[in-house]
Coordinates of C-alpha atoms in Angstrom, one line a residue:
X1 CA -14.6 28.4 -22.4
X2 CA -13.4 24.8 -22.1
X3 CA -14.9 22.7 -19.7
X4 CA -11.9 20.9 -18.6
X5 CA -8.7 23.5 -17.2
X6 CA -5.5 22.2 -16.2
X7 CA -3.3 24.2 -13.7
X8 CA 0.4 22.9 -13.3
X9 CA 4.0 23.9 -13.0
X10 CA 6.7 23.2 -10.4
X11 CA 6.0 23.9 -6.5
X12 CA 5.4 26.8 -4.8
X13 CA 4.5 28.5 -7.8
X14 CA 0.9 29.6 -6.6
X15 CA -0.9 26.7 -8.6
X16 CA -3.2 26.1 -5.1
X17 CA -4.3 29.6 -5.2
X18 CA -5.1 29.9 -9.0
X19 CA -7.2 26.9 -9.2
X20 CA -9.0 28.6 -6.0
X21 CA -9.6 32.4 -7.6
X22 CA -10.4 30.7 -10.9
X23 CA -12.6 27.9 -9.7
X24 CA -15.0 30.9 -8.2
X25 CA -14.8 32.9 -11.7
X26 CA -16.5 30.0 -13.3
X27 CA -18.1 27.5 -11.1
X28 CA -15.6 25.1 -11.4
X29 CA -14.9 21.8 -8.6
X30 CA -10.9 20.8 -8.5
X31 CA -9.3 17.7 -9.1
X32 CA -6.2 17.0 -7.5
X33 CA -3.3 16.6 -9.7
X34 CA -0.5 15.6 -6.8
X35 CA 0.8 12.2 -6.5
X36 CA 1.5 13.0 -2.5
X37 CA -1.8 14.5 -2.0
X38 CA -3.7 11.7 -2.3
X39 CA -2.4 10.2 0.7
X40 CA -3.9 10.8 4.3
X41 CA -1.4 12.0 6.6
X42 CA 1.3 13.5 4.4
X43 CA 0.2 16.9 5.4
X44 CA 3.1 19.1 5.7
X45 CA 5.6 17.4 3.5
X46 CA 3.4 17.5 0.6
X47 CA 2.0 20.9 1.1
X48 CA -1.4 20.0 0.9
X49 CA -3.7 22.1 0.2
X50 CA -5.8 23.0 3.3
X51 CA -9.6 23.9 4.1
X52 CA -8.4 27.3 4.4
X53 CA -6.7 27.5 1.2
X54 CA -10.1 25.7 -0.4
X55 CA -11.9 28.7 0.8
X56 CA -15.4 26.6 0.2
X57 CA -14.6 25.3 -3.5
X58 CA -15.3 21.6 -3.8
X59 CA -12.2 19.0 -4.0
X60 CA -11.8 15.8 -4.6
X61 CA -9.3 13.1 -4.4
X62 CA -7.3 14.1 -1.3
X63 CA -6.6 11.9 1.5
X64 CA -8.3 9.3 -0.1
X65 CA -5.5 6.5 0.6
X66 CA -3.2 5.8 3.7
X67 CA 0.2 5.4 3.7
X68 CA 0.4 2.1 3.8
X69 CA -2.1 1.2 0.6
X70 CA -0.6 1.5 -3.3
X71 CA -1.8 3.8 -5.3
X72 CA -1.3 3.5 -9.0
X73 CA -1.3 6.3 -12.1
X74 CA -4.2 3.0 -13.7
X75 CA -5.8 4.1 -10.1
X76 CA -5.8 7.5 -10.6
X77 CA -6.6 7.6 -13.8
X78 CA -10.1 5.5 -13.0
X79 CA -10.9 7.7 -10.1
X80 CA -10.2 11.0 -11.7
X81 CA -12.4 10.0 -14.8
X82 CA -14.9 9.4 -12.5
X83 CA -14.9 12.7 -11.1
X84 CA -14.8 14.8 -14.1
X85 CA -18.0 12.6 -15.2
X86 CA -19.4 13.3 -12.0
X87 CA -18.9 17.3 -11.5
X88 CA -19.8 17.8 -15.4
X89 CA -23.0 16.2 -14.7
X90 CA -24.1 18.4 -12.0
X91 CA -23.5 21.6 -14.5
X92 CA -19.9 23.2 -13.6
X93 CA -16.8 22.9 -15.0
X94 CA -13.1 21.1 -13.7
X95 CA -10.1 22.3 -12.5
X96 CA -7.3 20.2 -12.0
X97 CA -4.3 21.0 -10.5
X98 CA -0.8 19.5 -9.3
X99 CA 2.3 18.5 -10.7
X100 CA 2.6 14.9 -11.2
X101 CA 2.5 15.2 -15.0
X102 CA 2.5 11.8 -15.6
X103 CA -1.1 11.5 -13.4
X104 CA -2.9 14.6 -15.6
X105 CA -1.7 12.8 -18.8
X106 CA -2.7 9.7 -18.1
X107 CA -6.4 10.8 -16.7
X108 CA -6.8 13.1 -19.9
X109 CA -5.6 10.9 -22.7
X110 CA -6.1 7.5 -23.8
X111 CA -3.7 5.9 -21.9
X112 CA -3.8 2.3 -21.7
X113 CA -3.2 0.1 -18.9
X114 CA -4.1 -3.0 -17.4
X115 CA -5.7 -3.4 -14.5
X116 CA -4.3 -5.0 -11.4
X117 CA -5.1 -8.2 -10.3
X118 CA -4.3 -9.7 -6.5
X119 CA -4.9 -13.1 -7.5
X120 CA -1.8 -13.3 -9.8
X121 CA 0.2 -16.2 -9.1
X122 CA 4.2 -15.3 -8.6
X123 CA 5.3 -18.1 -6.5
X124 CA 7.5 -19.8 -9.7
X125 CA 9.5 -16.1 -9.3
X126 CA 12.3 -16.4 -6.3
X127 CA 12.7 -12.3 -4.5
X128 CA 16.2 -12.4 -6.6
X129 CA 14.1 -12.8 -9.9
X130 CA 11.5 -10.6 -8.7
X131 CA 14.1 -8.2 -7.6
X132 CA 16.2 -7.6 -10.8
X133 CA 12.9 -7.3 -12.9
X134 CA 11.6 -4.6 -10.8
X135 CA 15.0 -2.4 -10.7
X136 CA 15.6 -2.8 -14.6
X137 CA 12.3 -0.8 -14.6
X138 CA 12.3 1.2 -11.4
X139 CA 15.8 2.1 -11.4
X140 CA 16.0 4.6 -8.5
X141 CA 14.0 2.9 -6.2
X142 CA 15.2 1.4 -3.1
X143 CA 14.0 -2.3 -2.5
X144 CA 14.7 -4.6 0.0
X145 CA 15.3 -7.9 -1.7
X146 CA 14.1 -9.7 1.5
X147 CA 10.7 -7.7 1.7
X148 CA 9.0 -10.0 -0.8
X149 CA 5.0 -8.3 -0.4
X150 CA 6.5 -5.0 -1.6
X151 CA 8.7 -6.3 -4.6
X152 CA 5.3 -8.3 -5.6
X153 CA 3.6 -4.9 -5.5
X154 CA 6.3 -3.6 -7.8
X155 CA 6.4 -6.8 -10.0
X156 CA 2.8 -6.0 -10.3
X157 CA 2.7 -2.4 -11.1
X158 CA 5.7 -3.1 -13.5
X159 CA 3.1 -6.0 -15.3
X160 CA 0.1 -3.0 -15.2
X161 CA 2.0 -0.2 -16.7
X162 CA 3.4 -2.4 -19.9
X163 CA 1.1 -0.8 -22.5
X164 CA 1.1 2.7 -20.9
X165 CA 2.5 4.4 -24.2
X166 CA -0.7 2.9 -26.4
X167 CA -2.7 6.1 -26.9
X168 CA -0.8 8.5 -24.7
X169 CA -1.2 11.3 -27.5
X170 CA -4.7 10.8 -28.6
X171 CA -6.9 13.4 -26.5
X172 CA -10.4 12.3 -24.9
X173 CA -11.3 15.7 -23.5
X174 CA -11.0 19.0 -25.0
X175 CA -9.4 21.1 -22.0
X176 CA -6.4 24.1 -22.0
X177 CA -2.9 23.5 -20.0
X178 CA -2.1 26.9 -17.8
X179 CA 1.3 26.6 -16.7
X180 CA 2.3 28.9 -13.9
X181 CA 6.3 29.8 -13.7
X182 CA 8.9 32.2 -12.4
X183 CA 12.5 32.7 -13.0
X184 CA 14.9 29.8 -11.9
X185 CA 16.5 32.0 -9.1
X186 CA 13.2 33.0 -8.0
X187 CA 12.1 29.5 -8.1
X188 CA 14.9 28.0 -6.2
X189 CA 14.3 30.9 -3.4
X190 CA 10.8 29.6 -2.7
X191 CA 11.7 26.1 -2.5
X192 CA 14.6 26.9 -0.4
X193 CA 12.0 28.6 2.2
X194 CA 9.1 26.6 1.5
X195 CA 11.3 23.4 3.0
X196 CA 12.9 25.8 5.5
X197 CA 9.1 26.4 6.3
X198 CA 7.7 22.6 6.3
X199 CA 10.5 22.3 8.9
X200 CA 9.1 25.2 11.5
X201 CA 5.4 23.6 11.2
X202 CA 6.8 20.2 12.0
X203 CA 7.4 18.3 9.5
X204 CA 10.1 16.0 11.3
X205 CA 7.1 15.6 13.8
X206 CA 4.6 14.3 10.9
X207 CA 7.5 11.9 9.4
X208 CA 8.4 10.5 12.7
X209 CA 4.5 9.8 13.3
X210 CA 4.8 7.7 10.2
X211 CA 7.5 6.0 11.2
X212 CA 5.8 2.8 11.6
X213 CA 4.7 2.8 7.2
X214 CA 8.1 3.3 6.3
X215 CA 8.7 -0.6 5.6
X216 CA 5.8 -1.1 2.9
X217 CA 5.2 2.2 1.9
X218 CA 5.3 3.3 -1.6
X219 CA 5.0 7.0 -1.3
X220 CA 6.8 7.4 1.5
X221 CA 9.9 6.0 0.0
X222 CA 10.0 8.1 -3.2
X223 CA 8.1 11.2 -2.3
X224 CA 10.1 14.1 -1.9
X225 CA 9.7 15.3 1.3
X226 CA 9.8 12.1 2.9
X227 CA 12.0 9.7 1.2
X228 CA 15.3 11.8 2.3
X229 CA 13.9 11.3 6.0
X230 CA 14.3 7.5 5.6
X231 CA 18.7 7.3 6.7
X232 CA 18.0 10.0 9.2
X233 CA 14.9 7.8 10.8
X234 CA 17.5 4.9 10.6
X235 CA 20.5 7.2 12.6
X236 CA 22.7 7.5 9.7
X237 CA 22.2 11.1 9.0
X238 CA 21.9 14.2 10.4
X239 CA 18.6 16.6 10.5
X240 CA 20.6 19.2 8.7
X241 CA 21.5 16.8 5.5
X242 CA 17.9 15.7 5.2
X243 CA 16.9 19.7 4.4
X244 CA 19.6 20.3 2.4
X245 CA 18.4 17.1 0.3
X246 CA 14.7 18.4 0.2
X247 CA 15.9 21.1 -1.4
X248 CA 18.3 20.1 -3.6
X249 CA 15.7 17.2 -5.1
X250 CA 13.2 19.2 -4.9
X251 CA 15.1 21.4 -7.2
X252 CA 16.1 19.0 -9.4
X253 CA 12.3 17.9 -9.5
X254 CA 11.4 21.5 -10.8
X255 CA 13.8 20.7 -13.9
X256 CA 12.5 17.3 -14.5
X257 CA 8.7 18.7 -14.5
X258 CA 9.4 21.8 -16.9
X259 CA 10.7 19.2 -19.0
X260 CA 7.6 16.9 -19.2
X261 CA 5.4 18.9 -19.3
X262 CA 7.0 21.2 -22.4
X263 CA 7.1 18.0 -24.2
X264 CA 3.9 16.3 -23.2
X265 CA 1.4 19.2 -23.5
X266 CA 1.2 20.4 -26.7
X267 CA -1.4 23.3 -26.0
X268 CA 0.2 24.5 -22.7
X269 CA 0.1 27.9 -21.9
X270 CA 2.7 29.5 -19.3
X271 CA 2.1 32.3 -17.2
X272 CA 4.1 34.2 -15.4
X273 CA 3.5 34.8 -11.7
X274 CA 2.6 38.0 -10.1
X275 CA 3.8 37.6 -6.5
X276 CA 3.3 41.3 -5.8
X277 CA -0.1 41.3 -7.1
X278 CA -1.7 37.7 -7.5
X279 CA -5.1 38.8 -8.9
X280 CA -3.6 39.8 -11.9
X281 CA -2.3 36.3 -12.1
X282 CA -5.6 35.4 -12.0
X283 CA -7.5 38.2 -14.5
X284 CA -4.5 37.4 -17.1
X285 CA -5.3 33.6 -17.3
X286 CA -9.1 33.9 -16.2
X287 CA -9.0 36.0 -20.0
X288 CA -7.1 33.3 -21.6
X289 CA -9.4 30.2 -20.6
X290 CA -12.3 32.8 -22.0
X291 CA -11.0 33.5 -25.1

């Protein structure tokens, strides 16, 4: 059995729970995965994985930023190194799990990027320069030209990610992809409740407490979840369009990560998921990863 297991696939697909029932077959810690999980306070949106749902197996990189600090894939990529490093050495193996492709790629090949630097001089750049690099890279981002800190962040992270496809397909772990999936009606029926459900546990509650980190916040502005709150928190939209957006990108999010990760994982392995009976879900792969 490989050291190293990834668990990914769109949401609601059961990837929290796998990782859990696996991680007790072999003595395994897990690694987040999420791009949203990371953050402190985006609890419900993100459908974090709670103490309940850990069940007593070791995690690591949740809630390790605010909402308020950036958080780069060059950041994640250090700190989840780190960990691997670190729960290898004490003896068990890793589980990481989440569907930010670009994050598990990144930690598990030799990406390159470079590291940020705060002390990089951008004062000859006016916002309007700053501004029109920025979108010719972030395209579907929403800047402020005005709000120069956050288009120096972006500036910045554009800068750090230049070299990010030197080394993407060269492999510095040995590790097997499990990719958990369901049909596309099926799958479009869980998201639909699971946002229907983030609503009943309050999530307008937890995005109106973070009203105030709206205005330099990276992940709140592009996570799904939270970004469609952003007209309604301004009074130009109704509660009812926000759902209905949730769902609909978090729909078209399910298409964009079937299609990244078909093409950026050569050795991935899709499973079907047994909603009826889950523990067959997890006997199936648990017999794969032991081949």
């Amino acid at each position: 059995m490989k050291d190293i297991i990834v668990i990914t696939g769109p949401t609601g697909v059961g990837k929290t729970k796998l990782s859990v029932g696996l991680a007790k077959l072999i003595n395994a810690e897990v690694i987040n995965g999420d791009s949203v999980q990371i953050y402190n306070k985006l609890n419900i949106g993100s459908a974090k994985t709670t103490k309940e749902e850990m069940d007593g197996v070791k995690h690591h990189l949740f809630d390790i930023k605010e909402p308020n600090e950036f958080y780069t894939v060059y950041d994640y990529q250090k700190d989840s190194r780190n960990k691997i490093e670190e729960i290898l050495n004490k003896g068990k193996k890793v589980i990481i799990v989440g569907g930010t492709g670009l994050y598990i790629k990144a930690c598990l090949y030799d990406y390159k990027f470079n590291e940020e630097k705060d002390n990089i001089d951008l004062s000859n750049l006016s916002n309007k320069e700053l501004y029109l690099k920025v979108k010719d890279k972030f395209k579907d981002i929403e800047l402020n030209i005005n709000n120069r800190n956050r288009l120096e962040r972006y500036y910045k992270r554009l800068l750090n990610n230049d070299n990010e496809n030197i080394g993407k397909n060269t492999k510095l772990y040995d590790f097997d992809v499990i990719g958990l999936t369901t049909s596309r009606d099926n799958l479009y029926n869980i998201i639909n409740k699971r946002v229907d459900k983030m609503i009943s546990e309050g999530l307008l509650a937890e995005v109106q407490s973070l009203k105030d980190y709206y205005n330099d916040s990276h992940i709140l502005n592009n996570a799904i979840g939270y970004k469609e709150f952003k007209e309604y928190l301004n009074g130009n939209i109704e509660l009812d369009k926000v759902i209905e957006n949730i769902k609909k990108d978090s729909r078209h999010f399910a298409k964009r990560q079937y299609t990244f990760f078909n093409h950026q994982f050569d050795n991935l392995k899709w499973f079907e998921t047994n909603y009826k009976d889950f523990d067959k879900t997890i006997e199936e792969v648990y017999k794969y990863i032991d081949r």
